[in-house]
Amino acid sequence: FLHRHTIFPLLTLLTMVTATVLNQPPSPLAPTATLPLPATWTHRPILLRTASSGEFQKVTNESSITNINCGYPLGVPFNFESDLFQGKILFRVRGLGASHDKQSDEDYFKGRKRVFQTVIQGKFKKEIPVRDLMFGMESTKPLKAKPPVLINKGITALLKKVSPDVEMDLLSDTPFVLTTFAGGAQTIRVDNPGCEPDILSRDIQEENRGFGQLFMKENASSAKRKKILSNPKFAADYVFNDVMVYTFDQYDDVFDLAKYKMKFGRVVSIGMDRVMDEPHQVFAKTRGGEYLWNFEIWHERLYCKYCGEENQAADDDDQEIFVTPETSDMK
């Protein structure tokens, strides 16, 4: 439930409506001294890099395509390692002409509404309780328009009913929405080493018998696994061990990273640079604050806002890099 399909669109609409009604000014922008010029980005208008809080994390590929100054690869996997996890990660963005494997991306997105995919595969370096691993959204500064207290309470109550383990605070100067990772990821595989799937596969199937207990007798559906592991009473009985290989497949059909817009159906779209002043996040962390991985995706629209420059990427029709294939009703 608490994936980009739901919480991010909800927050987007909420902040925009609140800003309009209350006529709130935007929060001040942070400095961009550490951001390279967009002209140097390998995947312009997108820059994928380790988040500013990711000193713990290193990319271990020896290939020159993992140059942090130009951005990490899109469309092909690359290796990374942290104190708690070692593996590889794949980012796919629909309509990105600068992908390292454009044909593979087109094959993956063909006939689907999806606009973004992240696949993470690897091994935990030590046993971590399932309930201890969280993901979601967090910010180092306030939302542009904080929701009224009553609306915030209503959203919190609603999300708690659907995902009892959710933790959120939209009113603080460092807002966040976090929930159990295993209860939110679309697809999870638990495989013996050597039996894990190729993360470039078009379809990665759920395989959760490796969790044991309620999952031991038969492979549960993704929906059932989410229901069980998003409940703190059940999740407390499970762990991510340091023996098996885990594959996490997450995808989105709302947040169009190539255009930096939220799309609601075929008609309504909202530029995310109007709502958020920080890059898109892909992370997992323990409740104690230790990150297993932490990547951020910048868009030129956001960079231009930070630098006070005219946004050259404002009109999608003027950018040849935006090639959006036709979509169908397939997932």
Tab-separated table of N, CA, C and O in Angstrom, residues 38-120:
chain	number	residue	atom	x	y	z
A	38	PRO	N	24.287	19.901	-15.187
A	38	PRO	CA	23.511	18.943	-15.984
A	38	PRO	C	24.171	18.565	-17.298
A	38	PRO	O	23.988	17.454	-17.792
A	39	ALA	N	24.945	19.464	-17.868
A	39	ALA	CA	25.607	19.172	-19.143
A	39	ALA	C	26.563	17.990	-19.029
A	39	ALA	O	26.898	17.356	-20.036
A	40	THR	N	26.984	17.675	-17.803
A	40	THR	CA	27.917	16.559	-17.599
A	40	THR	C	27.199	15.257	-17.254
A	40	THR	O	27.850	14.218	-17.155
A	41	TRP	N	25.886	15.305	-17.060
A	41	TRP	CA	25.146	14.115	-16.654
A	41	TRP	C	25.052	13.128	-17.816
A	41	TRP	O	24.596	13.477	-18.912
A	42	THR	N	25.426	11.895	-17.563
A	42	THR	CA	25.368	10.868	-18.604
A	42	THR	C	23.945	10.653	-19.099
A	42	THR	O	23.720	10.407	-20.292
A	43	HIS	N	22.971	10.735	-18.195
A	43	HIS	CA	21.576	10.436	-18.527
A	43	HIS	C	20.705	11.690	-18.487
A	43	HIS	O	19.526	11.610	-18.158
A	44	ARG	N	21.278	12.812	-18.783
A	44	ARG	CA	20.515	14.061	-18.756
A	44	ARG	C	19.157	13.884	-19.452
A	44	ARG	O	19.119	13.317	-20.540
A	45	PRO	N	18.051	14.246	-18.783
A	45	PRO	CA	17.906	15.168	-17.667
A	45	PRO	C	17.916	14.535	-16.278
A	45	PRO	O	17.428	15.146	-15.327
A	46	ILE	N	18.442	13.308	-16.122
A	46	ILE	CA	18.420	12.604	-14.842
A	46	ILE	C	19.840	12.337	-14.362
A	46	ILE	O	20.722	11.992	-15.154
A	47	LEU	N	20.038	12.465	-13.047
A	47	LEU	CA	21.305	12.106	-12.422
A	47	LEU	C	21.029	11.145	-11.275
A	47	LEU	O	20.318	11.491	-10.325
A	48	LEU	N	21.559	9.938	-11.372
A	48	LEU	CA	21.437	8.942	-10.307
A	48	LEU	C	22.753	8.884	-9.553
A	48	LEU	O	23.816	8.717	-10.156
A	49	ARG	N	22.674	9.024	-8.239
A	49	ARG	CA	23.904	8.995	-7.442
A	49	ARG	C	23.607	8.525	-6.030
A	49	ARG	O	22.444	8.384	-5.628
A	50	THR	N	24.666	8.272	-5.269
A	50	THR	CA	24.524	7.959	-3.854
A	50	THR	C	24.003	9.197	-3.135
A	50	THR	O	24.446	10.307	-3.412
A	51	ALA	N	23.066	9.005	-2.211
A	51	ALA	CA	22.509	10.138	-1.483
A	51	ALA	C	23.580	10.797	-0.624
A	51	ALA	O	24.599	10.191	-0.284
A	52	SER	N	23.320	12.044	-0.256
A	52	SER	CA	24.298	12.799	0.524
A	52	SER	C	24.591	12.157	1.863
A	52	SER	O	25.656	12.355	2.442
A	53	SER	N	23.640	11.343	2.364
A	53	SER	CA	23.844	10.650	3.639
A	53	SER	C	24.375	9.231	3.416
A	53	SER	O	24.287	8.389	4.298
A	54	GLY	N	24.925	8.968	2.235
A	54	GLY	CA	25.317	7.610	1.891
A	54	GLY	C	26.804	7.335	1.932
A	54	GLY	O	27.319	6.547	1.134
A	55	GLU	N	27.525	7.988	2.864
A	55	GLU	CA	28.959	7.749	2.968
A	55	GLU	C	29.269	6.286	3.281
A	55	GLU	O	30.343	5.781	2.987
A	56	PHE	N	28.324	5.606	3.913
A	56	PHE	CA	28.472	4.200	4.292
A	56	PHE	C	28.494	3.276	3.070
A	56	PHE	O	28.877	2.114	3.166
A	57	GLN	N	28.073	3.768	1.935
A	57	GLN	CA	27.789	2.944	0.758
A	57	GLN	C	28.823	3.179	-0.329
A	57	GLN	O	29.233	4.307	-0.581
A	58	LYS	N	29.258	2.111	-0.971
A	58	LYS	CA	30.191	2.270	-2.080
A	58	LYS	C	29.742	1.440	-3.267
A	58	LYS	O	29.193	0.348	-3.119
A	59	VAL	N	29.945	1.988	-4.455
A	59	VAL	CA	29.688	1.261	-5.690
A	59	VAL	C	30.974	0.557	-6.066
A	59	VAL	O	32.033	1.173	-6.134
A	60	THR	N	30.887	-0.766	-6.278
A	60	THR	CA	32.099	-1.574	-6.402
A	60	THR	C	32.461	-1.942	-7.823
A	60	THR	O	33.457	-2.612	-8.047
A	61	ASN	N	31.660	-1.520	-8.810
A	61	ASN	CA	32.043	-1.777	-10.205
A	61	ASN	C	33.344	-1.052	-10.543
A	61	ASN	O	33.568	0.069	-10.095
A	62	GLU	N	34.162	-1.674	-11.347
A	62	GLU	CA	35.378	-1.016	-11.794
A	62	GLU	C	35.152	-0.266	-13.104
A	62	GLU	O	36.011	0.459	-13.574
A	63	SER	N	33.973	-0.426	-13.677
A	63	SER	CA	33.681	0.196	-14.973
A	63	SER	C	33.591	1.710	-14.849
A	63	SER	O	33.159	2.254	-13.840
A	64	SER	N	34.005	2.392	-15.886
A	64	SER	CA	33.960	3.850	-15.897
A	64	SER	C	32.530	4.379	-15.931
A	64	SER	O	32.297	5.548	-15.652
A	65	ILE	N	31.558	3.525	-16.277
A	65	ILE	CA	30.185	4.016	-16.361
A	65	ILE	C	29.599	4.266	-14.989
A	65	ILE	O	28.490	4.766	-14.865
A	66	THR	N	30.305	3.920	-13.912
A	66	THR	CA	29.809	4.196	-12.567
A	66	THR	C	30.441	5.443	-11.978
A	66	THR	O	30.528	5.606	-10.789
A	67	ASN	N	30.901	6.369	-12.822
A	67	ASN	CA	31.490	7.616	-12.378
A	67	ASN	C	30.436	8.464	-11.684
A	67	ASN	O	29.461	8.888	-12.297
A	68	ILE	N	30.627	8.724	-10.392
A	68	ILE	CA	29.625	9.450	-9.630
A	68	ILE	C	29.407	10.856	-10.157
A	68	ILE	O	28.329	11.421	-10.059
A	69	ASN	N	30.435	11.466	-10.747
A	69	ASN	CA	30.285	12.828	-11.245
A	69	ASN	C	29.340	12.902	-12.442
A	69	ASN	O	28.728	13.935	-12.697
A	70	CYS	N	29.242	11.814	-13.202
A	70	CYS	CA	28.361	11.784	-14.377
A	70	CYS	C	27.056	11.056	-14.090
A	70	CYS	O	26.108	11.170	-14.860
A	71	GLY	N	27.008	10.300	-13.008
A	71	GLY	CA	25.817	9.539	-12.654
A	71	GLY	C	26.015	8.053	-12.829
A	71	GLY	O	26.737	7.602	-13.724
A	72	TYR	N	25.400	7.267	-11.969
A	72	TYR	CA	25.457	5.812	-12.077
A	72	TYR	C	24.630	5.331	-13.261
A	72	TYR	O	23.767	6.048	-13.772
A	73	PRO	N	24.848	4.100	-13.703
A	73	PRO	CA	24.158	3.593	-14.897
A	73	PRO	C	22.648	3.472	-14.718
A	73	PRO	O	22.157	3.160	-13.635
A	74	LEU	N	21.934	3.689	-15.803
A	74	LEU	CA	20.497	3.433	-15.877
A	74	LEU	C	20.266	2.440	-17.000
A	74	LEU	O	20.838	2.564	-18.086
A	75	GLY	N	19.460	1.422	-16.737
A	75	GLY	CA	19.173	0.408	-17.752
A	75	GLY	C	20.028	-0.837	-17.637
A	75	GLY	O	19.706	-1.865	-18.244
A	76	VAL	N	21.113	-0.783	-16.870
A	76	VAL	CA	21.977	-1.947	-16.640
A	76	VAL	C	22.296	-2.019	-15.152
A	76	VAL	O	22.351	-0.990	-14.472
A	77	PRO	N	22.516	-3.224	-14.603
A	77	PRO	CA	22.815	-3.356	-13.167
A	77	PRO	C	24.223	-2.854	-12.832
A	77	PRO	O	25.113	-2.849	-13.675
A	78	PHE	N	24.392	-2.447	-11.598
A	78	PHE	CA	25.732	-2.179	-11.083
A	78	PHE	C	25.798	-2.649	-9.626
A	78	PHE	O	24.786	-2.741	-8.939
A	79	ASN	N	27.002	-2.961	-9.174
A	79	ASN	CA	27.198	-3.519	-7.840
A	79	ASN	C	27.374	-2.421	-6.801
A	79	ASN	O	27.925	-1.354	-7.093
A	80	PHE	N	26.917	-2.705	-5.587
A	80	PHE	CA	27.136	-1.784	-4.484
A	80	PHE	C	27.268	-2.582	-3.186
A	80	PHE	O	26.894	-3.756	-3.116
A	81	GLU	N	27.782	-1.932	-2.171
A	81	GLU	CA	27.993	-2.602	-0.889
A	81	GLU	C	27.890	-1.593	0.244
A	81	GLU	O	28.326	-0.449	0.130
A	82	SER	N	27.267	-2.035	1.345
A	82	SER	CA	27.201	-1.227	2.555
A	82	SER	C	27.597	-2.112	3.733
A	82	SER	O	27.963	-3.275	3.552
A	83	ASP	N	27.515	-1.577	4.922
A	83	ASP	CA	27.881	-2.360	6.104
A	83	ASP	C	26.910	-3.507	6.360
A	83	ASP	O	27.261	-4.481	7.033
A	84	LEU	N	25.686	-3.399	5.813
A	84	LEU	CA	24.655	-4.397	6.107
A	84	LEU	C	24.214	-5.219	4.904
A	84	LEU	O	23.517	-6.222	5.075
A	85	PHE	N	24.599	-4.815	3.686
A	85	PHE	CA	24.086	-5.484	2.493
A	85	PHE	C	25.117	-5.407	1.379
A	85	PHE	O	25.830	-4.411	1.231
A	86	GLN	N	25.168	-6.469	0.567
A	86	GLN	CA	26.031	-6.480	-0.610
A	86	GLN	C	25.272	-7.084	-1.771
A	86	GLN	O	24.674	-8.152	-1.648
A	87	GLY	N	25.267	-6.384	-2.902
A	87	GLY	CA	24.524	-6.914	-4.042
A	87	GLY	C	24.615	-6.007	-5.243
A	87	GLY	O	25.613	-5.316	-5.459
A	88	LYS	N	23.545	-5.994	-6.026
A	88	LYS	CA	23.495	-5.173	-7.232
A	88	LYS	C	22.110	-4.563	-7.361
A	88	LYS	O	21.132	-5.049	-6.768
A	89	ILE	N	22.047	-3.508	-8.170
A	89	ILE	CA	20.796	-2.775	-8.309
A	89	ILE	C	20.608	-2.375	-9.763
A	89	ILE	O	21.578	-2.111	-10.484
A	90	LEU	N	19.361	-2.359	-10.198
A	90	LEU	CA	18.997	-1.979	-11.562
A	90	LEU	C	17.919	-0.909	-11.509
A	90	LEU	O	16.909	-1.067	-10.816
A	91	PHE	N	18.147	0.185	-12.221
A	91	PHE	CA	17.152	1.234	-12.377
A	91	PHE	C	16.726	1.293	-13.838
A	91	PHE	O	17.578	1.359	-14.730
A	92	ARG	N	15.425	1.279	-14.079
A	92	ARG	CA	14.889	1.486	-15.423
A	92	ARG	C	13.928	2.665	-15.395
A	92	ARG	O	13.088	2.770	-14.497
A	93	VAL	N	14.036	3.553	-16.382
A	93	VAL	CA	13.159	4.722	-16.490
A	93	VAL	C	12.557	4.743	-17.881
A	93	VAL	O	13.274	4.760	-18.886
A	94	ARG	N	11.247	4.724	-17.949
A	94	ARG	CA	10.565	4.723	-19.240
A	94	ARG	C	10.806	6.033	-19.990
A	94	ARG	O	10.763	7.126	-19.418
A	95	GLY	N	11.042	5.905	-21.298
A	95	GLY	CA	11.170	7.087	-22.131
A	95	GLY	C	12.489	7.812	-22.005
A	95	GLY	O	12.618	8.936	-22.475
A	96	LEU	N	13.496	7.174	-21.390
A	96	LEU	CA	14.793	7.812	-21.230
A	96	LEU	C	15.707	7.400	-22.378
A	96	LEU	O	16.210	6.282	-22.421
A	97	GLY	N	15.925	8.316	-23.309
A	97	GLY	CA	16.735	7.987	-24.468
A	97	GLY	C	18.194	7.736	-24.151
A	97	GLY	O	18.916	7.111	-24.926
A	98	ALA	N	18.660	8.208	-22.976
A	98	ALA	CA	20.072	8.077	-22.625
A	98	ALA	C	20.366	6.825	-21.810
A	98	ALA	O	21.434	6.712	-21.226
A	99	SER	N	19.448	5.875	-21.764
A	99	SER	CA	19.673	4.633	-21.024
A	99	SER	C	20.863	3.870	-21.601
A	99	SER	O	21.139	3.931	-22.805
A	100	HIS	N	21.559	3.120	-20.734
A	100	HIS	CA	22.674	2.296	-21.204
A	100	HIS	C	22.189	1.088	-21.998
A	100	HIS	O	22.976	0.461	-22.710
A	101	ASP	N	20.919	0.729	-21.849
A	101	ASP	CA	20.353	-0.380	-22.621
A	101	ASP	C	18.918	-0.014	-23.001
A	101	ASP	O	17.955	-0.510	-22.415
A	102	LYS	N	18.791	0.859	-23.968
A	102	LYS	CA	17.483	1.388	-24.357
A	102	LYS	C	16.553	0.291	-24.860
A	102	LYS	O	15.354	0.282	-24.570
A	103	GLN	N	17.085	-0.683	-25.601
A	103	GLN	CA	16.252	-1.751	-26.151
A	103	GLN	C	15.666	-2.610	-25.039
A	103	GLN	O	14.494	-2.969	-25.068
A	104	SER	N	16.487	-2.945	-24.039
A	104	SER	CA	15.997	-3.733	-22.909
A	104	SER	C	14.915	-2.983	-22.152
A	104	SER	O	13.909	-3.565	-21.738
A	105	ASP	N	15.091	-1.683	-21.987
A	105	ASP	CA	14.082	-0.865	-21.325
A	105	ASP	C	12.770	-0.878	-22.104
A	105	ASP	O	11.685	-1.044	-21.530
A	106	GLU	N	12.865	-0.693	-23.411
A	106	GLU	CA	11.657	-0.676	-24.234
A	106	GLU	C	10.931	-2.015	-24.154
A	106	GLU	O	9.695	-2.066	-24.094
A	107	ASP	N	11.686	-3.124	-24.161
A	107	ASP	CA	11.073	-4.449	-24.066
A	107	ASP	C	10.379	-4.632	-22.716
A	107	ASP	O	9.300	-5.227	-22.641
A	108	TYR	N	10.988	-4.114	-21.662
A	108	TYR	CA	10.398	-4.259	-20.330
A	108	TYR	C	9.098	-3.464	-20.195
A	108	TYR	O	8.109	-3.960	-19.660
A	109	PHE	N	9.079	-2.234	-20.680
A	109	PHE	CA	7.910	-1.372	-20.493
A	109	PHE	C	6.807	-1.605	-21.525
A	109	PHE	O	5.671	-1.171	-21.312
A	110	LYS	N	7.101	-2.297	-22.609
A	110	LYS	CA	6.116	-2.487	-23.670
A	110	LYS	C	4.858	-3.178	-23.137
A	110	LYS	O	4.918	-4.213	-22.484
A	111	GLY	N	3.686	-2.581	-23.427
A	111	GLY	CA	2.418	-3.160	-23.011
A	111	GLY	C	2.100	-2.986	-21.543
A	111	GLY	O	1.195	-3.624	-21.017
A	112	ARG	N	2.841	-2.127	-20.859
A	112	ARG	CA	2.618	-1.904	-19.433
A	112	ARG	C	2.445	-0.411	-19.139
A	112	ARG	O	2.934	0.440	-19.872
A	113	LYS	N	1.779	-0.133	-18.030
A	113	LYS	CA	1.634	1.244	-17.594
A	113	LYS	C	2.859	1.721	-16.817
A	113	LYS	O	3.015	2.918	-16.577
A	114	ARG	N	3.701	0.833	-16.405
A	114	ARG	CA	4.837	1.177	-15.558
A	114	ARG	C	5.735	2.236	-16.212
A	114	ARG	O	5.945	2.225	-17.414
A	115	VAL	N	6.259	3.125	-15.367
A	115	VAL	CA	7.158	4.164	-15.870
A	115	VAL	C	8.515	4.138	-15.169
A	115	VAL	O	9.431	4.866	-15.558
A	116	PHE	N	8.655	3.296	-14.147
A	116	PHE	CA	9.897	3.263	-13.391
A	116	PHE	C	10.023	1.908	-12.700
A	116	PHE	O	9.033	1.350	-12.224
A	117	GLN	N	11.231	1.355	-12.663
A	117	GLN	CA	11.469	0.086	-11.985
A	117	GLN	C	12.806	0.123	-11.256
A	117	GLN	O	13.790	0.686	-11.748
A	118	THR	N	12.823	-0.479	-10.076
A	118	THR	CA	14.060	-0.698	-9.327
A	118	THR	C	14.104	-2.152	-8.892
A	118	THR	O	13.137	-2.652	-8.316
A	119	VAL	N	15.205	-2.830	-9.180
A	119	VAL	CA	15.399	-4.207	-8.727
A	119	VAL	C	16.695	-4.263	-7.918
A	119	VAL	O	17.743	-3.798	-8.382
A	120	ILE	N	16.602	-4.799	-6.720
A	120	ILE	CA	17.769	-4.940	-5.844
A	120	ILE	C	17.921	-6.412	-5.522
A	120	ILE	O	16.953	-7.087	-5.163
